Amino acid sequence: MVGQGIGKAAAASGTVKTVTILGATGSIGDSTIDLIQRSPDAYRVVALTAHRNAAKLAAQARLLRPEMVALADPAGYRDLKEALAGTSIRVAAGAEAVCEAASLDAEWVMAAIVGAAGLQPTLTAVRRGAVIALANKECLVCAGSLFMAAVAEHGATLLPVDSEHNAIFQVFDFDQRHKVSRILLTASGGPFRTATREVMAVATPAQAVAHPNWSMGAKISVDSATMMNKGLELIEAYHLFGLAESQIEILIHPQSVIHSMVEYADGSVLAQLGTPDMRTPIAFTLGWPARLDAPAARLDLAALKSLSFEAPDHDRFPALRLARTALQEGKSAPTILNAANEVSVARFLEGEIGFLEIAARVEETLARMPSRAVTTLDDVIAIDAEARRVAISGRRVGKSIGAAAE
Ligand code: NAD
Ligand code: MG
């Protein structure tokens, strides 16, 4: 059953918790380390991993003294090794080294690598039955059913970190799942919530990553601007909570105070609220099932005065429609959606394509690739790779037909 294994393990209390952070040098990694440093005696860090920032990973390692550090990009190995000379910390590099770090015996693993690159390392931790604090939503978008099956098979525990899913987890009655009528997934609307398509057409990377409420990595910030983030989160929620796609609604809530809501059959709507600070949902997963102290600013509703809501605009934000359609189609569509989005966001950030081209390229890639069954991890890897190639090489379908007629 989809959703099995979510929130399953009971944490040992009163002992030092062993932790690993995959994606330690990113925004979620920073927030996780901030929390760990506030109670250094409560944790022992087993492994830290990063993509290519050797200097930052080395500084984190000197502070937290893990057994092992791993860089995904082998080019940084020498720098990392030199920076950690004289310590007993094992240094490794390459994609396999990141998986090896995930395989070491830590009870709690923060899965905070961005993108499908996080799939194999996170699955490595799942397969040894760890408690997984899941920030990496792309895992569930590109391989949702396989990922959830692995969680159930290996007795792993999945705790959602994404603020919306963490909110839902906190108010979701897993014993009366059949009495949940809807999930209301809230979205800030991002930096272009009120912008016209004309304005978005000329949006720069700097404008797109300037999120009004949250401070996050570049990729998720662009996803928030296109609203693909909420599309990815729709698919994430579908796999985590085992509801029908039609039971998950998206609601724009510009203040990012209500992090999401669950509606029950009796009409009750339960919500989780808080200031927008990822340290709150991360702390929830770090202490679970106990609650920790976390340093986020307290909510002052009287000062805020009002909370507002609006329906999403699918015409200005086509990514929302693309993600929902991909979820309805199933099979390879979500894997293609995710891969095409990742490469298109990267190209936008490098100034190679315009902001509106991101969703257009995703749509075009979905149209150009036939739907296929996804039954193994190898299927996911092959489809992901092909979608990246198609998305990079692709011309707009409409344009190429038009060009041929000219
Ligand atoms: P980020 O870009 O700040 O950090 C990403 C981390 O992944 C870095 O440590 C980087 O070194 C590592 N990484 C990148 N490419 C890699 C590769 N190929 N192999 C191995 N490691 C690699 O991103 P972030 O904002 O911290 O987000 C991380 C994940 O958490 C994303 O999936 C994002 O959607 C999700 N998330 C983030 C937030 C947030 O507030 N930042 C909120 C909800 C969910
Ligand atoms: Mg979110």
CSV table of C-alpha atoms and ligand atoms in Angstrom, one decimal:
chain,number,residue,atom,x,y,z
A,1,MET,CA,0.0,0.0,0.0
A,2,VAL,CA,1.3,3.5,-0.8
A,3,GLY,CA,2.1,5.4,2.3
A,4,GLN,CA,3.1,2.3,4.3
A,5,GLY,CA,6.1,2.8,6.5
A,6,ILE,CA,5.6,6.6,6.9
A,7,GLY,CA,6.3,7.5,10.5
A,8,LYS,CA,6.8,3.8,11.5
A,9,ALA,CA,9.7,3.5,13.9
A,10,ALA,CA,9.7,4.4,17.5
A,11,ALA,CA,12.8,6.4,18.4
A,12,ALA,CA,15.1,5.3,21.3
A,13,SER,CA,15.0,7.9,24.0
A,14,GLY,CA,17.8,9.2,26.1
A,15,THR,CA,20.5,8.0,23.9
A,16,VAL,CA,22.9,9.8,21.5
A,17,LYS,CA,21.3,9.7,18.0
A,18,THR,CA,23.5,8.9,15.1
A,19,VAL,CA,22.9,11.1,12.1
A,20,THR,CA,24.0,11.4,8.5
A,21,ILE,CA,23.3,14.4,6.2
A,22,LEU,CA,23.1,13.8,2.5
A,23,GLY,CA,23.4,17.3,0.9
A,24,ALA,CA,25.0,18.8,3.9
A,25,THR,CA,26.2,22.0,2.2
A,26,GLY,CA,22.8,23.1,0.9
A,27,SER,CA,20.1,25.2,2.5
A,28,ILE,CA,18.4,22.2,4.2
A,29,GLY,CA,21.9,20.9,5.2
A,30,ASP,CA,22.7,24.3,6.8
A,31,SER,CA,19.5,24.3,8.8
A,32,THR,CA,20.0,20.7,9.9
A,33,ILE,CA,23.5,21.5,11.1
A,34,ASP,CA,22.3,24.6,12.9
A,35,LEU,CA,19.9,22.4,14.9
A,36,ILE,CA,22.5,19.7,15.7
A,37,GLN,CA,25.0,22.3,16.9
A,38,ARG,CA,22.5,23.6,19.4
A,39,SER,CA,22.6,20.2,21.2
A,40,PRO,CA,25.9,18.7,20.3
A,41,ASP,CA,25.8,16.1,23.0
A,42,ALA,CA,22.6,14.6,21.7
A,43,TYR,CA,24.0,13.6,18.3
A,44,ARG,CA,26.9,11.8,16.7
A,45,VAL,CA,27.4,12.6,13.0
A,46,VAL,CA,28.3,9.6,10.9
A,47,ALA,CA,28.6,11.0,7.4
A,48,LEU,CA,28.3,14.3,5.5
A,49,THR,CA,28.0,14.5,1.7
A,50,ALA,CA,28.0,17.3,-0.9
A,51,HIS,CA,28.3,17.8,-4.6
A,52,ARG,CA,31.5,19.8,-5.2
A,53,ASN,CA,31.9,22.4,-2.5
A,54,ALA,CA,35.0,20.9,-0.9
A,55,ALA,CA,35.8,23.9,1.3
A,56,LYS,CA,32.4,24.1,2.9
A,57,LEU,CA,32.2,20.3,3.4
A,58,ALA,CA,35.6,20.4,5.1
A,59,ALA,CA,34.6,23.2,7.4
A,60,GLN,CA,31.4,21.3,8.4
A,61,ALA,CA,33.4,18.2,8.9
A,62,ARG,CA,36.0,19.9,11.2
A,63,LEU,CA,33.0,21.2,13.3
A,64,LEU,CA,31.0,17.9,13.4
A,65,ARG,CA,33.7,15.3,13.2
A,66,PRO,CA,31.9,12.7,11.1
A,67,GLU,CA,33.4,9.2,10.3
A,68,MET,CA,33.3,9.9,6.6
A,69,VAL,CA,32.7,12.7,4.1
A,70,ALA,CA,31.9,12.2,0.4
A,71,LEU,CA,31.9,14.6,-2.5
A,72,ALA,CA,29.8,13.5,-5.5
A,73,ASP,CA,32.2,15.2,-7.9
A,74,PRO,CA,35.6,13.5,-7.9
A,75,ALA,CA,37.3,16.7,-9.1
A,76,GLY,CA,37.2,18.0,-5.5
A,77,TYR,CA,38.7,15.0,-3.9
A,78,ARG,CA,42.3,16.4,-3.5
A,79,ASP,CA,41.1,19.7,-2.0
A,80,LEU,CA,38.9,17.9,0.5
A,81,LYS,CA,41.6,15.4,1.4
A,82,GLU,CA,44.1,18.3,2.0
A,83,ALA,CA,41.6,20.3,4.0
A,84,LEU,CA,41.0,17.4,6.3
A,85,ALA,CA,44.6,16.4,6.6
A,86,GLY,CA,45.6,15.5,10.2
A,87,THR,CA,42.0,14.3,11.1
A,88,SER,CA,40.8,10.7,11.2
A,89,ILE,CA,37.9,11.6,8.9
A,90,ARG,CA,37.7,9.2,5.9
A,91,VAL,CA,37.5,11.2,2.6
A,92,ALA,CA,35.9,9.8,-0.6
A,93,ALA,CA,34.5,11.1,-3.8
A,94,GLY,CA,32.3,9.9,-6.7
A,95,ALA,CA,28.6,9.0,-6.9
A,96,GLU,CA,29.4,5.6,-5.3
A,97,ALA,CA,31.1,7.3,-2.4
A,98,VAL,CA,27.9,9.2,-1.6
A,99,CYS,CA,26.0,5.9,-1.6
A,100,GLU,CA,28.6,4.4,0.7
A,101,ALA,CA,28.2,7.3,3.1
A,102,ALA,CA,24.4,6.6,3.1
A,103,SER,CA,25.1,3.0,3.8
A,104,LEU,CA,26.9,3.6,7.1
A,105,ASP,CA,25.1,2.9,10.2
A,106,ALA,CA,23.3,6.1,11.2
A,107,GLU,CA,19.8,5.9,12.7
A,108,TRP,CA,18.6,9.1,11.2
A,109,VAL,CA,19.4,10.3,7.6
A,110,MET,CA,18.6,13.7,6.3
A,111,ALA,CA,17.9,13.2,2.5
A,112,ALA,CA,18.6,16.8,1.3
A,113,ILE,CA,20.4,16.3,-2.1
A,114,VAL,CA,18.6,18.3,-4.7
A,115,GLY,CA,17.1,16.4,-7.7
A,116,ALA,CA,17.1,12.9,-9.0
A,117,ALA,CA,20.8,12.7,-8.0
A,118,GLY,CA,19.4,12.0,-4.5
A,119,LEU,CA,17.5,8.9,-5.5
A,120,GLN,CA,20.2,6.2,-5.2
A,121,PRO,CA,21.8,7.6,-2.0
A,122,THR,CA,18.4,7.9,-0.3
A,123,LEU,CA,17.4,4.4,-1.4
A,124,THR,CA,20.7,3.1,0.0
A,125,ALA,CA,19.6,4.5,3.4
A,126,VAL,CA,16.1,3.1,2.9
A,127,ARG,CA,17.4,-0.4,2.2
A,128,ARG,CA,19.1,-0.6,5.6
A,129,GLY,CA,15.8,0.4,7.3
A,130,ALA,CA,16.9,3.9,8.5
A,131,VAL,CA,14.7,6.7,9.6
A,132,ILE,CA,14.7,9.0,6.6
A,133,ALA,CA,13.9,12.7,7.0
A,134,LEU,CA,12.9,13.3,3.4
A,135,ALA,CA,13.5,16.8,2.0
A,136,ASN,CA,14.4,15.5,-1.5
A,137,LYS,CA,10.9,15.5,-3.2
A,138,GLU,CA,12.3,14.6,-6.6
A,139,CYS,CA,12.9,11.0,-5.3
A,140,LEU,CA,9.2,10.6,-5.0
A,141,VAL,CA,8.4,12.4,-8.2
A,142,CYS,CA,10.7,10.3,-10.4
A,143,ALA,CA,10.3,6.9,-8.6
A,144,GLY,CA,7.4,7.3,-6.2
A,145,SER,CA,5.9,3.8,-6.3
A,146,LEU,CA,9.3,2.0,-6.3
A,147,PHE,CA,10.5,4.3,-3.5
A,148,MET,CA,7.5,3.6,-1.3
A,149,ALA,CA,7.7,-0.1,-2.0
A,150,ALA,CA,11.3,-0.1,-0.9
A,151,VAL,CA,10.4,1.8,2.3
A,152,ALA,CA,7.8,-0.9,3.1
A,153,GLU,CA,10.0,-3.8,2.1
A,154,HIS,CA,13.0,-2.7,4.2
A,155,GLY,CA,11.0,-1.4,7.2
A,156,ALA,CA,12.4,2.1,6.8
A,157,THR,CA,10.6,5.1,8.4
A,158,LEU,CA,9.8,8.1,6.2
A,159,LEU,CA,9.3,11.5,7.8
A,160,PRO,CA,8.5,14.3,5.5
A,161,VAL,CA,10.6,17.5,5.8
A,162,ASP,CA,8.9,19.5,3.0
A,163,SER,CA,6.9,22.0,5.1
A,164,GLU,CA,3.6,21.2,3.5
A,165,HIS,CA,4.0,17.5,3.9
A,166,ASN,CA,5.4,17.8,7.3
A,167,ALA,CA,2.3,19.9,8.2
A,168,ILE,CA,0.0,17.2,6.7
A,169,PHE,CA,1.9,14.5,8.6
A,170,GLN,CA,1.4,16.3,11.8
A,171,VAL,CA,-2.4,16.5,11.4
A,172,PHE,CA,-3.1,13.3,9.4
A,173,ASP,CA,-5.0,10.5,11.2
A,174,PHE,CA,-3.3,7.4,9.7
A,175,ASP,CA,-5.7,5.2,11.7
A,176,GLN,CA,-8.7,6.8,10.0
A,177,ARG,CA,-7.2,7.3,6.6
A,178,HIS,CA,-10.6,6.5,5.0
A,179,LYS,CA,-12.1,9.5,6.8
A,180,VAL,CA,-9.7,12.0,5.2
A,181,SER,CA,-11.7,13.7,2.4
A,182,ARG,CA,-9.1,16.2,1.1
A,183,ILE,CA,-5.6,17.6,1.5
A,184,LEU,CA,-5.2,21.3,0.9
A,185,LEU,CA,-1.7,21.9,-0.1
A,186,THR,CA,-0.9,25.5,0.4
A,187,ALA,CA,1.5,27.5,-1.9
A,188,SER,CA,2.9,31.0,-1.4
A,189,GLY,CA,2.5,31.7,-5.2
A,190,GLY,CA,6.2,32.6,-5.4
A,191,PRO,CA,7.8,35.8,-6.5
A,192,PHE,CA,5.6,36.1,-9.7
A,193,ARG,CA,2.3,35.4,-8.0
A,194,THR,CA,0.8,38.6,-9.4
A,195,ALA,CA,3.0,39.0,-12.5
A,196,THR,CA,1.7,38.8,-16.0
A,197,ARG,CA,3.1,36.4,-18.6
A,198,GLU,CA,4.8,39.3,-20.3
A,199,VAL,CA,6.7,40.2,-17.1
A,200,MET,CA,7.6,36.5,-16.5
A,201,ALA,CA,8.9,36.2,-20.1
A,202,VAL,CA,11.8,38.5,-19.3
A,203,ALA,CA,12.3,37.4,-15.7
A,204,THR,CA,16.0,37.0,-14.8
A,205,PRO,CA,17.4,34.2,-12.6
A,206,ALA,CA,18.0,36.8,-9.8
A,207,GLN,CA,14.3,37.8,-9.8
A,208,ALA,CA,13.2,34.1,-10.0
A,209,VAL,CA,15.2,33.0,-7.0
A,210,ALA,CA,14.1,35.9,-4.8
A,211,HIS,CA,11.4,34.1,-2.9
A,212,PRO,CA,9.1,36.4,-0.9
A,213,ASN,CA,8.9,34.1,2.3
A,214,TRP,CA,11.5,31.3,2.2
A,215,SER,CA,15.3,31.2,1.8
A,216,MET,CA,16.1,28.1,-0.2
A,217,GLY,CA,18.5,26.6,-2.8
A,218,ALA,CA,18.4,27.9,-6.3
A,219,LYS,CA,16.6,25.0,-8.0
A,220,ILE,CA,13.6,24.9,-5.6
A,221,SER,CA,13.4,28.7,-5.7
A,222,VAL,CA,13.0,28.6,-9.4
A,223,ASP,CA,10.5,25.8,-9.0
A,224,SER,CA,8.5,28.0,-6.7
A,225,ALA,CA,8.6,30.8,-9.2
A,226,THR,CA,7.2,28.6,-12.0
A,227,MET,CA,5.0,26.8,-9.4
A,228,MET,CA,6.4,23.5,-10.6
A,229,ASN,CA,7.4,23.1,-7.0
A,230,LYS,CA,3.7,22.8,-6.0
A,231,GLY,CA,3.3,20.4,-8.9
A,232,LEU,CA,6.1,18.2,-7.6
A,233,GLU,CA,4.6,18.5,-4.1
A,234,LEU,CA,1.3,17.3,-5.4
A,235,ILE,CA,3.0,14.1,-6.6
A,236,GLU,CA,5.0,13.9,-3.4
A,237,ALA,CA,1.8,14.1,-1.3
A,238,TYR,CA,0.1,11.5,-3.5
A,239,HIS,CA,2.8,8.9,-2.7
A,240,LEU,CA,3.3,9.8,0.9
A,241,PHE,CA,-0.4,9.8,2.0
A,242,GLY,CA,-2.0,7.3,-0.3
A,243,LEU,CA,-5.0,9.4,-1.4
A,244,ALA,CA,-6.4,9.8,-4.9
A,245,GLU,CA,-5.0,12.5,-7.0
A,246,SER,CA,-8.4,14.2,-7.0
A,247,GLN,CA,-8.3,14.5,-3.2
A,248,ILE,CA,-5.3,16.8,-3.3
A,249,GLU,CA,-6.0,20.4,-3.9
A,250,ILE,CA,-3.7,23.4,-4.2
A,251,LEU,CA,-4.5,26.6,-2.5
A,252,ILE,CA,-2.5,29.9,-2.8
A,253,HIS,CA,-1.8,31.4,0.6
A,254,PRO,CA,0.7,34.2,0.1
A,255,GLN,CA,1.7,34.6,3.8
A,256,SER,CA,3.1,31.0,4.1
A,257,VAL,CA,1.8,30.7,7.7
A,258,ILE,CA,-0.6,27.8,7.2
A,259,HIS,CA,1.7,25.1,5.9
A,260,SER,CA,-1.1,22.8,4.7
A,261,MET,CA,-4.4,21.3,5.9
A,262,VAL,CA,-6.3,18.0,6.1
A,263,GLU,CA,-10.1,17.9,5.7
A,264,TYR,CA,-12.0,15.0,7.3
A,265,ALA,CA,-15.4,13.4,6.5
A,266,ASP,CA,-17.1,15.3,9.3
A,267,GLY,CA,-16.1,18.7,7.8
A,268,SER,CA,-13.3,19.4,10.3
A,269,VAL,CA,-10.2,21.0,8.8
A,270,LEU,CA,-6.9,20.5,10.7
A,271,ALA,CA,-3.9,22.7,9.9
A,272,GLN,CA,-0.4,23.2,11.1
A,273,LEU,CA,0.8,26.8,11.3
A,274,GLY,CA,4.2,28.5,12.0
A,275,THR,CA,6.6,31.1,10.7
A,276,PRO,CA,8.4,30.1,7.5
A,277,ASP,CA,11.6,28.5,8.9
A,278,MET,CA,12.6,25.1,7.8
A,279,ARG,CA,14.2,24.4,11.1
A,280,THR,CA,10.7,23.7,12.5
A,281,PRO,CA,9.8,20.8,10.2
A,282,ILE,CA,13.5,19.5,10.3
A,283,ALA,CA,13.4,19.6,14.2
A,284,PHE,CA,10.1,17.7,14.0
A,285,THR,CA,11.7,14.9,12.1
A,286,LEU,CA,15.0,15.0,14.1
A,287,GLY,CA,13.2,14.6,17.4
A,288,TRP,CA,10.2,12.4,16.3
A,289,PRO,CA,8.2,11.1,18.0
A,290,ALA,CA,9.3,13.5,20.7
A,291,ARG,CA,9.2,17.3,20.0
A,292,LEU,CA,12.4,19.3,20.3
A,293,ASP,CA,13.0,23.0,21.0
A,294,ALA,CA,13.5,24.9,17.7
A,295,PRO,CA,14.6,28.5,17.3
A,296,ALA,CA,12.1,29.7,14.6
A,297,ALA,CA,10.5,33.0,15.3
A,298,ARG,CA,7.1,32.6,17.1
A,299,LEU,CA,4.0,33.3,15.2
A,300,ASP,CA,2.3,36.6,16.0
A,301,LEU,CA,-1.1,36.4,14.4
A,302,ALA,CA,-2.3,39.7,15.9
A,303,ALA,CA,0.6,41.5,14.2
A,304,LEU,CA,-0.1,39.6,10.9
A,305,LYS,CA,-3.8,40.7,11.1
A,306,SER,CA,-5.0,38.6,8.2
A,307,LEU,CA,-4.3,35.5,6.2
A,308,SER,CA,-5.5,35.3,2.6
A,309,PHE,CA,-6.2,32.6,0.1
A,310,GLU,CA,-6.8,32.4,-3.7
A,311,ALA,CA,-7.3,29.7,-6.3
A,312,PRO,CA,-4.2,28.9,-8.4
A,313,ASP,CA,-4.0,30.3,-11.9
A,314,HIS,CA,-3.3,27.5,-14.3
A,315,ASP,CA,-3.0,29.7,-17.3
A,316,ARG,CA,-0.2,31.8,-15.9
A,317,PHE,CA,1.4,28.8,-14.2
A,318,PRO,CA,1.1,25.9,-16.7
A,319,ALA,CA,3.6,23.8,-14.6
A,320,LEU,CA,0.7,23.1,-12.2
A,321,ARG,CA,-1.4,21.6,-15.0
A,322,LEU,CA,1.6,19.6,-16.4
A,323,ALA,CA,2.3,18.0,-13.0
A,324,ARG,CA,-1.3,17.1,-12.4
A,325,THR,CA,-1.7,15.6,-15.8
A,326,ALA,CA,1.6,13.7,-15.4
A,327,LEU,CA,0.3,12.2,-12.1
A,328,GLN,CA,-3.0,11.3,-13.8
A,329,GLU,CA,-1.2,9.6,-16.7
A,330,GLY,CA,1.2,7.8,-14.3
A,331,LYS,CA,3.8,5.4,-15.7
A,332,SER,CA,6.8,7.3,-17.0
A,333,ALA,CA,5.2,10.7,-17.1
A,334,PRO,CA,6.2,12.0,-13.7
A,335,THR,CA,9.8,10.8,-14.3
A,336,ILE,CA,9.9,12.6,-17.6
A,337,LEU,CA,8.4,15.7,-16.0
A,338,ASN,CA,11.0,15.8,-13.2
A,339,ALA,CA,14.0,15.2,-15.5
A,340,ALA,CA,12.9,17.8,-18.1
A,341,ASN,CA,12.3,20.3,-15.3
A,342,GLU,CA,15.7,19.8,-13.7
A,343,VAL,CA,17.6,20.4,-16.9
A,344,SER,CA,15.4,23.3,-18.0
A,345,VAL,CA,15.8,25.0,-14.6
A,346,ALA,CA,19.6,24.5,-14.8
A,347,ARG,CA,19.6,26.0,-18.3
A,348,PHE,CA,17.5,29.0,-17.1
A,349,LEU,CA,19.9,29.6,-14.2
A,350,GLU,CA,22.7,29.6,-16.7
A,351,GLY,CA,21.0,32.2,-18.8
A,352,GLU,CA,20.5,29.9,-21.8
A,353,ILE,CA,16.7,29.9,-21.9
A,354,GLY,CA,13.9,32.2,-20.7
A,355,PHE,CA,11.8,31.7,-17.7
A,356,LEU,CA,8.6,30.7,-19.6
A,357,GLU,CA,10.7,28.2,-21.6
A,358,ILE,CA,11.1,26.1,-18.5
A,359,ALA,CA,7.5,24.8,-18.5
A,360,ALA,CA,7.3,24.9,-22.3
A,361,ARG,CA,10.3,22.5,-22.5
A,362,VAL,CA,8.8,20.2,-19.9
A,363,GLU,CA,5.5,20.1,-21.9
A,364,GLU,CA,7.4,19.5,-25.1
A,365,THR,CA,9.5,16.7,-23.6
A,366,LEU,CA,6.4,15.0,-22.3
A,367,ALA,CA,4.8,15.3,-25.7
A,368,ARG,CA,7.8,13.9,-27.5
A,369,MET,CA,8.4,10.8,-25.3
A,370,PRO,CA,5.9,7.9,-25.4
A,371,SER,CA,4.5,6.8,-22.1
A,372,ARG,CA,6.2,3.6,-20.8
A,373,ALA,CA,5.8,1.3,-17.8
A,374,VAL,CA,8.2,1.9,-14.9
A,375,THR,CA,8.7,-1.3,-13.0
A,376,THR,CA,12.4,-1.2,-12.0
A,377,LEU,CA,15.0,1.3,-10.9
A,378,ASP,CA,16.8,0.7,-14.2
A,379,ASP,CA,13.6,1.9,-16.0
A,380,VAL,CA,13.7,5.1,-13.9
A,381,ILE,CA,17.4,5.7,-14.7
A,382,ALA,CA,16.9,5.1,-18.4
A,383,ILE,CA,13.8,7.3,-18.7
A,384,ASP,CA,15.4,10.1,-16.6
A,385,ALA,CA,18.5,10.1,-18.9
A,386,GLU,CA,16.5,10.1,-22.1
A,387,ALA,CA,14.2,12.9,-20.9
A,388,ARG,CA,17.3,15.0,-20.1
A,389,ARG,CA,18.6,14.5,-23.6
A,390,VAL,CA,15.2,15.3,-25.2
A,391,ALA,CA,14.7,18.4,-23.0
A,392,ILE,CA,18.2,19.7,-23.8
A,393,SER,CA,18.1,19.0,-27.6
A,394,GLY,CA,14.4,19.9,-28.0
A,395,ARG,CA,13.0,22.6,-30.1
A,396,ARG,CA,9.5,23.8,-29.4
A,397,VAL,CA,7.1,21.4,-31.2
A,398,GLY,CA,5.0,24.3,-32.4
A,399,LYS,CA,8.0,26.2,-33.6
A,400,SER,CA,9.6,23.3,-35.5
A,401,ILE,CA,6.3,22.6,-37.3
A,402,GLY,CA,5.9,26.3,-38.1
A,403,ALA,CA,9.5,26.4,-39.3
A,404,ALA,CA,8.9,23.5,-41.7
A,405,ALA,CA,5.9,25.1,-43.2
A,406,GLU,CA,7.8,28.4,-43.9
B,1,NAD,P1,20.6,23.3,-2.2
B,1,NAD,O1,20.9,23.5,-3.7
B,1,NAD,O2,20.8,24.4,-1.3
B,1,NAD,O3,21.5,22.1,-1.7
B,1,NAD,C1,21.5,20.8,-2.4
B,1,NAD,C2,22.5,19.9,-1.8
B,1,NAD,O4,22.7,18.7,-2.6
B,1,NAD,C3,24.0,20.5,-1.6
B,1,NAD,O5,24.6,20.0,-0.5
B,1,NAD,C4,24.7,19.9,-2.9
B,1,NAD,O6,26.1,19.8,-2.7
B,1,NAD,C5,24.0,18.6,-3.0
B,1,NAD,N1,24.0,18.1,-4.4
B,1,NAD,C6,23.7,18.8,-5.5
B,1,NAD,N2,23.8,18.0,-6.6
B,1,NAD,C7,24.3,16.8,-6.2
B,1,NAD,C8,24.7,15.6,-6.8
B,1,NAD,N3,24.7,15.5,-8.2
B,1,NAD,N4,25.1,14.6,-6.1
B,1,NAD,C9,25.2,14.7,-4.7
B,1,NAD,N5,24.9,15.8,-4.1
B,1,NAD,C10,24.4,16.8,-4.8
B,1,NAD,O7,19.1,22.7,-2.1
B,1,NAD,P2,18.1,22.8,-0.9
B,1,NAD,O8,17.3,24.0,-1.0
B,1,NAD,O9,18.8,22.5,0.4
B,1,NAD,O10,17.1,21.6,-1.2
B,1,NAD,C11,17.5,20.3,-1.1
B,1,NAD,C12,16.2,19.4,-1.3
B,1,NAD,O11,15.3,19.7,-0.3
B,1,NAD,C13,15.6,19.6,-2.7
B,1,NAD,O12,15.1,18.4,-3.2
B,1,NAD,C14,14.4,20.6,-2.3
B,1,NAD,O13,13.3,20.5,-3.2
B,1,NAD,C15,14.1,20.1,-0.9
B,1,NAD,N6,13.4,21.1,-0.1
B,1,NAD,C16,14.1,22.2,0.2
B,1,NAD,C17,13.5,23.2,1.0
B,1,NAD,C18,14.3,24.5,1.4
B,1,NAD,O14,13.7,25.3,2.2
B,1,NAD,N7,15.5,24.7,1.0
B,1,NAD,C19,12.2,23.1,1.4
B,1,NAD,C20,11.5,21.9,1.1
B,1,NAD,C21,12.1,20.9,0.3
B,2,MG,MG,7.4,22.8,0.2
